[in-house]
Amino acid sequence: MKRFVVALALSVAPPALAAPTPAPLAALTRAVDIPYTAFTLANGLRVVVHTDRKAPVVSLHTWYDVGSGDEPVGQTGYAHLFEHLMFAGSEHVANYDLPLENAGGQNNGSTTQDRTNYYVEAPKGTLDLALFLEADRMGHLLPAITQEKLDNQRGVVQNEKRQGDNRPYGLIYYALTEGLFPPGHPYHHSVIGSMADLDHASLANVRAWFDNHYAPNNAVIAISGDISAQDARAKVERYFGAIPRGPAAPRRTPNVPRPVAITHATMHDRVPNVRMYFAWTAPPGVAPQSTPLSIALTTLADGNSSRLYNDLVRETKLATSVSADTIDGRLASIALIVVDVKPGVDPRAVEARVDAVMKRFLADGPTQDEIGRVGTRTVAETIRGLEPVGGSAAALAQGWLFAGDPGFYKTELARFAAATPATVQQAAREWFGQGGLRLSVLPGERGAAELALVGASGVTPKAKADALPVGDASLLPPVQRIDTLTFPTPERATLSNGVHVTFVRRTAVPVVELLASFDAGNAADPPAARGTEALTLALIDEGTRTRTGPQIVEEAERLGARVSISAGSDTTRASLSALVPNLPASLDLFADVLRNPAFAPDQLERIRAIQLTQIAQEQASPGSIAARVLTPAIYGADHPYAGPASGKANAVSKLTRADLVAFHARWMRPDNMQLFVVGDTTLPALLPELERALGMWRADPATARGVKNFPPAPAAPTARILLIDRPNSPQSYISAGHPLAVKGTDDPLPLNVANDLLGVTFTSRLNTDLRETRGWAYGVRSAVPETREQMEFRLAAPVQADKTGASIEVLRKDIADYIGPKPITTDELTRVANLTVLSLPGAFETSGALVAALHSNAVLGRPDDYYVKLPARYRALTPADVAAAARAIDPARFQWVVVGDAKVVAPQLTGLGLPVEVRPAAK
C-alpha cells in the first residue's frame, strides 16, 4: 500500500463535490425531435421526409412489410434470400453496387421476422440515382432474375448461415425460436431458414414471393438529409409514381404464446464455459406494456449497474458476464437474459441466484432511481443515434411501418418518462412471472440434436466465369458531384499542466464528445506479460479512491454520459460522451476515473477471471483463433504489434496489482496525453471545465514515462500454411498476411487505394470472385491498418469447408494477377476514388467521426488540411501509381492460417506447393 500511495502522491483527487443534479428526464425527452413531412402516393407508397442540412448527405431507407414470419412451411429463409436477390440487378440495371460506388454512395440491407429493409447513404447529389435504382428493382426486378443468379445468391446465403453456425454458441437462436414459439407460429423458425428449404427454392417460388410482397403499397420510404420535402416529393413521384399497386398483403395479428411452465433444455458446443439463457415471450414491440417490461429487463440484467450483474459478477462471483436483450417483433417479442457462468461454478447455483434476484424484484419492484437511470440512458442514446441522417430515417420508417406513425419514437420516449415503479413491477410480474425457456450451453462436441438444428450442408453452386456486369449507364440519372470538402479548422489551447487541447464546435445535437489519447496502446504491452494493458484498462472504471465501480456506472447513467476506455495499436483512448446540460458533472466523473483508479485487490481478481474467460472464448472462435495465430506469425512473437491485446492466460494469471499500478503510472499520465473535443459548446466555455477537472493533474516525477521500442522490420517470412484443427467445422476461416516496409506516418495513400480495390469495397476483386462469382463465401476482406510504425497486409475469407484449398488457390491467383499482369484499370481507379472523394463531405457527419479524424491526424502526423487536400490527391493518382504501390503486397511471403476441420481440409492443401503445419486448437 505504501508503494501505491507514493505512486499516486501527485495525482490528488479533486475536492469532494455534492452529488450532481442531472437535467430532468422530461427536459431531455423534449430535446429529441425529428421534424418530418409525410405523404402517400396514389399507388399506396408511404413516404416520410426529414430535412437536415448539417452535411451535404442523404439517407434513403426503403422498408418492405415482409419478413421471415410471412414464410409458409417449406419456404423458410425466402425473405432473406430475396433480400440478397434484390442486389443482383434488375431489368434496366445489371448491377446496383457499381454505379453507387462510382457516385460515392454505399448501400446494404437486412431482414428480420417482420420486415426487409434496404438503405443507401450517399452525397445529396446521388439521391436521384439512389431513387432510380430503388424504383427499378421495385418495379422491374423479375425479368432479370435467372436460375444462375438464384443459384449464386443461394450459395452466398448458405455460406452466411455456415458462418453463423460455425461460431461458438452459434445455434442458440434456432433453439430459442423453436423452444418459445410452437410449430405453426410465424416465429417458430429462424430468419435465415433451413438449408433444405434454401436448396429447394425455385424460380417460380421466388417470382411469386416478389409478386406477393414487393409492391409500393407494402413499403415505406424514408428520406433524411440535405433536401427539402417539396423536392423529395417531386423526385419520389417521378421514380415511383408509375409503379402499380400489388395485392394487399395479409396482416397478421399479435400472437404471443404464454407458456405456463418453465422448460429446461441443454445443448453442447465447442465453448470454454457454460452459458445460460433465460428467455420469455413478451408483448409486441409497439405495445404499451413493452416499455415498462424493457425497463424491468434493463434494471435486472442490462449493464454493469444491473441487479444481476451486481449479484452474480460483483458479489457472489458466480459469473463473468450478464447481459440482456429484447428481440422486438410485431406479433410477439423475446425477453432474454444471458449469463456466462464462471468456470468451475455449478450452473444450478447461478440459476438459484437468478431466481432469488428475480423473486425479490417481482415482490418489491424497481426503485425510482433505477427507472430514472434507464430512462435517461435511453433518451441519451436516442439523441446520439439521431445525429447521423441514417438514424433519423430508420426511426421514421420503423415507426410508420410498425405503429402507423412516423413520430412513434416520441410515444416511446414519453412512455419511458411516464413509467413508475408500480407499472414496471406490474409488467414484470405479468411476463416474467409466467413460464419460459431456460437453455444451457455446455462445453462439449455438438451431438445429433445440435447437428439437427444446423441442418444439411446445402447445395454448392457452380462457379461462374463472368465478372459483374456494368449495365447501360445511359439509363441512370446524372449525379451532381460534390468534390470540395469543408473540414473545420480546429481551435487549440493548452492546459496549465501542458496537456494540448484540440477543439471543434458542432451544434447538431446537445452532446460533447471528448477523447483523451495516451501514447501507449497495444504496442506498450510488455512482450513478456501480454494482457497487462487490457487488465489495467478493464480495472480503471471499477473503482476510484472516492467512488466504487457501481457508483461510477450509476452516476454515468443518471447523467446520460458514456465513459469508455479502449486501446488501439498505438494509443490508449479514454472517451467521454456527455449531454451538454450535464457536462461539468460528467467531466468530474471522467477525471476521477482517469486520475484515481483504486485497482482494489478484490476487483483485480474478479476482472482477471473475466479476462481469462475472454481469452478462452477467443480461443474457441474461428476468427479470433486465426487472429491470435496470424499476428505473431507476421511480426514475430516479441514485436510490439504481435499481441494478442487480451493477452495470454499464463501471463494474465501472474499479473499483480503493482504491475497494473506501474503501467498506469508510466503510460496514462498527463504528460503523455492529448485531448480532442467536438460538440455543442465553445472553447472559452469548455476550457475552465477542463482545467478544473484535468488541468491540475500532474505526473509522478519519480516514475519515468513509458517508451516503446520497435525493432527493425522482421525478415521476410517464408510462405507457409498453419492449419489449426477445429473438427466438424462447416466452414474454414482463412486468413493471411505479411509485414510491409511502410509506416502509417508515410501517408501511404496509393497503397490504401490499391487495397480498396483488392479487398475493401463490396465490388473488390477478392469479394467479387469468391462471393459473387463462385458463391463460396459470404464475404472476403483485406486490410492495411495504418499503424504508426510498421504496417501489415492481411486478409480474411471464411469459406465453405469443401472449397478451402480451391479458395486459397483463387486468392493467390487473384492477388498475383493484381500485382502483375492485371493491375488496376482506369475505370476501377475512378470508381474507388469516387467512392472516397464523393463520400468525404458526409464522412464527418457525426461528432464522433470528427473526433476520430482529428485524432488520426495527430497520431499519424498529418496537417489540419489533410482531408481538404485529399480529393485533389486522389484525382492526381494514376493507375501506374497504384499498381506500383500494390506490388508491396507479395503473396509469396504470406503466412496463411486456416482454422477448420483438418480431416476435411488437409487433403485439399497438398497440391498448393506450400509447407503445411497442423496444430490443434488451443484448449
mmCIF file of C-alpha atoms in Angstrom, residues 605-761:
data_model
loop_
_atom_site.group_PDB
_atom_site.id
_atom_site.type_symbol
_atom_site.label_atom_id
_atom_site.label_comp_id
_atom_site.label_asym_id
_atom_site.label_seq_id
_atom_site.Cartn_x
_atom_site.Cartn_y
_atom_site.Cartn_z
ATOM 1 C CA GLU A 605 -9.279 -10.953 -9.055
ATOM 2 C CA ARG A 606 -12.798 -10.545 -10.372
ATOM 3 C CA ILE A 607 -11.696 -8.735 -13.523
ATOM 4 C CA ARG A 608 -8.810 -11.178 -14.002
ATOM 5 C CA ALA A 609 -11.340 -14.026 -14.094
ATOM 6 C CA ILE A 610 -13.367 -12.137 -16.700
ATOM 7 C CA GLN A 611 -10.285 -11.543 -18.843
ATOM 8 C CA LEU A 612 -9.253 -15.190 -18.637
ATOM 9 C CA THR A 613 -12.749 -16.150 -19.756
ATOM 10 C CA GLN A 614 -12.453 -13.726 -22.670
ATOM 11 C CA ILE A 615 -9.155 -15.319 -23.692
ATOM 12 C CA ALA A 616 -10.751 -18.764 -23.545
ATOM 13 C CA GLN A 617 -13.650 -17.543 -25.672
ATOM 14 C CA GLU A 618 -11.239 -16.108 -28.237
ATOM 15 C CA GLN A 619 -9.541 -19.495 -28.392
ATOM 16 C CA ALA A 620 -12.901 -21.067 -29.289
ATOM 17 C CA SER A 621 -13.959 -18.642 -32.050
ATOM 18 C CA PRO A 622 -12.590 -19.269 -35.585
ATOM 19 C CA GLY A 623 -11.905 -15.617 -36.373
ATOM 20 C CA SER A 624 -10.209 -14.946 -33.041
ATOM 21 C CA ILE A 625 -8.173 -18.161 -33.268
ATOM 22 C CA ALA A 626 -6.904 -17.040 -36.660
ATOM 23 C CA ALA A 627 -6.018 -13.552 -35.409
ATOM 24 C CA ARG A 628 -4.161 -14.874 -32.355
ATOM 25 C CA VAL A 629 -2.049 -17.116 -34.608
ATOM 26 C CA LEU A 630 -1.571 -14.849 -37.626
ATOM 27 C CA THR A 631 -0.351 -11.634 -35.983
ATOM 28 C CA PRO A 632 2.724 -13.111 -34.264
ATOM 29 C CA ALA A 633 3.380 -15.151 -37.415
ATOM 30 C CA ILE A 634 3.540 -11.874 -39.345
ATOM 31 C CA TYR A 635 5.564 -9.770 -36.921
ATOM 32 C CA GLY A 636 7.382 -12.233 -34.708
ATOM 33 C CA ALA A 637 6.291 -13.091 -31.178
ATOM 34 C CA ASP A 638 8.136 -10.232 -29.427
ATOM 35 C CA HIS A 639 7.189 -7.396 -31.772
ATOM 36 C CA PRO A 640 5.145 -4.602 -30.118
ATOM 37 C CA TYR A 641 2.282 -5.222 -32.566
ATOM 38 C CA ALA A 642 2.292 -9.008 -32.113
ATOM 39 C CA GLY A 643 -0.395 -9.080 -29.408
ATOM 40 C CA PRO A 644 -2.855 -10.515 -28.659
ATOM 41 C CA ALA A 645 -4.369 -7.499 -26.914
ATOM 42 C CA SER A 646 -6.283 -9.618 -24.400
ATOM 43 C CA GLY A 647 -3.065 -11.371 -23.511
ATOM 44 C CA LYS A 648 -2.103 -14.944 -22.826
ATOM 45 C CA ALA A 649 -3.647 -16.862 -19.975
ATOM 46 C CA ASN A 650 -0.380 -17.806 -18.267
ATOM 47 C CA ALA A 651 0.808 -14.185 -18.255
ATOM 48 C CA VAL A 652 -2.506 -12.685 -17.149
ATOM 49 C CA SER A 653 -2.723 -15.199 -14.311
ATOM 50 C CA LYS A 654 0.555 -13.890 -12.863
ATOM 51 C CA LEU A 655 -0.047 -10.142 -13.078
ATOM 52 C CA THR A 656 -0.022 -8.308 -9.770
ATOM 53 C CA ARG A 657 -1.652 -5.133 -8.616
ATOM 54 C CA ALA A 658 1.777 -3.489 -8.645
ATOM 55 C CA ASP A 659 2.121 -4.332 -12.352
ATOM 56 C CA LEU A 660 -1.115 -2.511 -13.136
ATOM 57 C CA VAL A 661 -0.319 0.493 -10.959
ATOM 58 C CA ALA A 662 3.062 0.744 -12.667
ATOM 59 C CA PHE A 663 1.522 0.547 -16.162
ATOM 60 C CA HIS A 664 -0.947 3.307 -15.322
ATOM 61 C CA ALA A 665 1.791 5.487 -13.812
ATOM 62 C CA ARG A 666 4.099 5.065 -16.820
ATOM 63 C CA TRP A 667 1.607 5.418 -19.628
ATOM 64 C CA MET A 668 -1.686 7.003 -18.524
ATOM 65 C CA ARG A 669 -0.421 10.355 -17.331
ATOM 66 C CA PRO A 670 -0.945 13.987 -18.338
ATOM 67 C CA ASP A 671 2.469 14.424 -19.966
ATOM 68 C CA ASN A 672 1.600 11.532 -22.283
ATOM 69 C CA MET A 673 -1.931 12.733 -23.120
ATOM 70 C CA GLN A 674 -3.738 14.865 -25.683
ATOM 71 C CA LEU A 675 -7.406 15.911 -25.591
ATOM 72 C CA PHE A 676 -9.699 16.066 -28.618
ATOM 73 C CA VAL A 677 -13.156 17.589 -28.123
ATOM 74 C CA VAL A 678 -16.077 18.095 -30.520
ATOM 75 C CA GLY A 679 -19.534 19.252 -29.521
ATOM 76 C CA ASP A 680 -22.146 21.824 -28.717
ATOM 77 C CA THR A 681 -20.104 24.241 -26.635
ATOM 78 C CA THR A 682 -17.355 26.816 -27.147
ATOM 79 C CA LEU A 683 -13.685 26.683 -26.322
ATOM 80 C CA PRO A 684 -13.918 29.603 -23.837
ATOM 81 C CA ALA A 685 -16.740 27.809 -22.039
ATOM 82 C CA LEU A 686 -15.005 24.437 -22.176
ATOM 83 C CA LEU A 687 -11.513 25.371 -21.014
ATOM 84 C CA PRO A 688 -12.379 26.291 -17.404
ATOM 85 C CA GLU A 689 -14.174 22.954 -17.018
ATOM 86 C CA LEU A 690 -11.222 21.031 -18.452
ATOM 87 C CA GLU A 691 -8.805 22.995 -16.301
ATOM 88 C CA ARG A 692 -10.824 22.266 -13.179
ATOM 89 C CA ALA A 693 -11.165 18.558 -13.928
ATOM 90 C CA LEU A 694 -7.824 17.724 -15.580
ATOM 91 C CA GLY A 695 -5.576 20.796 -15.533
ATOM 92 C CA MET A 696 -4.326 20.164 -12.007
ATOM 93 C CA TRP A 697 -3.317 16.583 -12.795
ATOM 94 C CA ARG A 698 0.455 16.100 -12.563
ATOM 95 C CA ALA A 699 2.563 13.077 -13.425
ATOM 96 C CA ASP A 700 4.682 11.462 -10.726
ATOM 97 C CA PRO A 701 8.232 12.797 -11.336
ATOM 98 C CA ALA A 702 9.707 9.675 -9.741
ATOM 99 C CA THR A 703 8.188 7.453 -12.459
ATOM 100 C CA ALA A 704 9.615 7.680 -15.957
ATOM 101 C CA ARG A 705 7.221 7.980 -18.841
ATOM 102 C CA GLY A 706 6.915 4.815 -20.897
ATOM 103 C CA VAL A 707 8.927 4.353 -24.085
ATOM 104 C CA LYS A 708 8.038 1.945 -26.899
ATOM 105 C CA ASN A 709 10.852 0.164 -28.696
ATOM 106 C CA PHE A 710 10.248 -1.016 -32.247
ATOM 107 C CA PRO A 711 12.820 -3.419 -33.674
ATOM 108 C CA PRO A 712 13.895 -3.242 -37.309
ATOM 109 C CA ALA A 713 11.423 -4.718 -39.758
ATOM 110 C CA PRO A 714 11.430 -8.509 -39.436
ATOM 111 C CA ALA A 715 12.972 -10.509 -42.243
ATOM 112 C CA ALA A 716 10.619 -11.590 -44.991
ATOM 113 C CA PRO A 717 8.975 -14.817 -43.806
ATOM 114 C CA THR A 718 8.780 -17.908 -45.952
ATOM 115 C CA ALA A 719 5.258 -18.631 -47.145
ATOM 116 C CA ARG A 720 3.561 -21.459 -45.259
ATOM 117 C CA ILE A 721 0.166 -22.691 -44.094
ATOM 118 C CA LEU A 722 -0.658 -23.111 -40.415
ATOM 119 C CA LEU A 723 -3.710 -25.378 -40.215
ATOM 120 C CA ILE A 724 -5.499 -25.139 -36.867
ATOM 121 C CA ASP A 725 -7.584 -28.261 -36.430
ATOM 122 C CA ARG A 726 -11.139 -27.468 -35.375
ATOM 123 C CA PRO A 727 -13.074 -30.692 -36.015
ATOM 124 C CA ASN A 728 -16.551 -30.680 -37.566
ATOM 125 C CA SER A 729 -16.338 -27.057 -38.676
ATOM 126 C CA PRO A 730 -18.819 -26.374 -41.522
ATOM 127 C CA GLN A 731 -16.557 -23.553 -42.697
ATOM 128 C CA SER A 732 -12.846 -22.886 -42.847
ATOM 129 C CA TYR A 733 -11.651 -19.494 -41.677
ATOM 130 C CA ILE A 734 -8.796 -18.461 -43.979
ATOM 131 C CA SER A 735 -6.560 -15.570 -43.043
ATOM 132 C CA ALA A 736 -3.211 -14.489 -44.424
ATOM 133 C CA GLY A 737 -0.766 -11.622 -44.284
ATOM 134 C CA HIS A 738 2.780 -10.342 -44.145
ATOM 135 C CA PRO A 739 4.644 -7.267 -42.842
ATOM 136 C CA LEU A 740 5.060 -4.241 -45.072
ATOM 137 C CA ALA A 741 8.032 -1.917 -45.326
ATOM 138 C CA VAL A 742 5.672 1.018 -44.852
ATOM 139 C CA LYS A 743 4.697 3.149 -41.851
ATOM 140 C CA GLY A 744 1.399 4.872 -41.229
ATOM 141 C CA THR A 745 3.305 8.143 -40.902
ATOM 142 C CA ASP A 746 4.451 7.651 -44.516
ATOM 143 C CA ASP A 747 0.877 8.525 -45.557
ATOM 144 C CA PRO A 748 0.557 5.522 -47.881
ATOM 145 C CA LEU A 749 -2.371 6.784 -49.980
ATOM 146 C CA PRO A 750 -1.597 4.794 -53.171
ATOM 147 C CA LEU A 751 -1.307 1.581 -51.138
ATOM 148 C CA ASN A 752 -4.638 2.251 -49.439
ATOM 149 C CA VAL A 753 -6.285 2.782 -52.816
ATOM 150 C CA ALA A 754 -4.731 -0.414 -54.138
ATOM 151 C CA ASN A 755 -6.090 -2.332 -51.174
ATOM 152 C CA ASP A 756 -9.551 -0.766 -51.511
ATOM 153 C CA LEU A 757 -9.940 -2.261 -54.966
ATOM 154 C CA LEU A 758 -8.359 -5.552 -53.962
ATOM 155 C CA GLY A 759 -10.408 -6.385 -50.877
ATOM 156 C CA VAL A 760 -12.221 -3.500 -49.134
ATOM 157 C CA THR A 761 -15.152 -2.367 -51.271
#
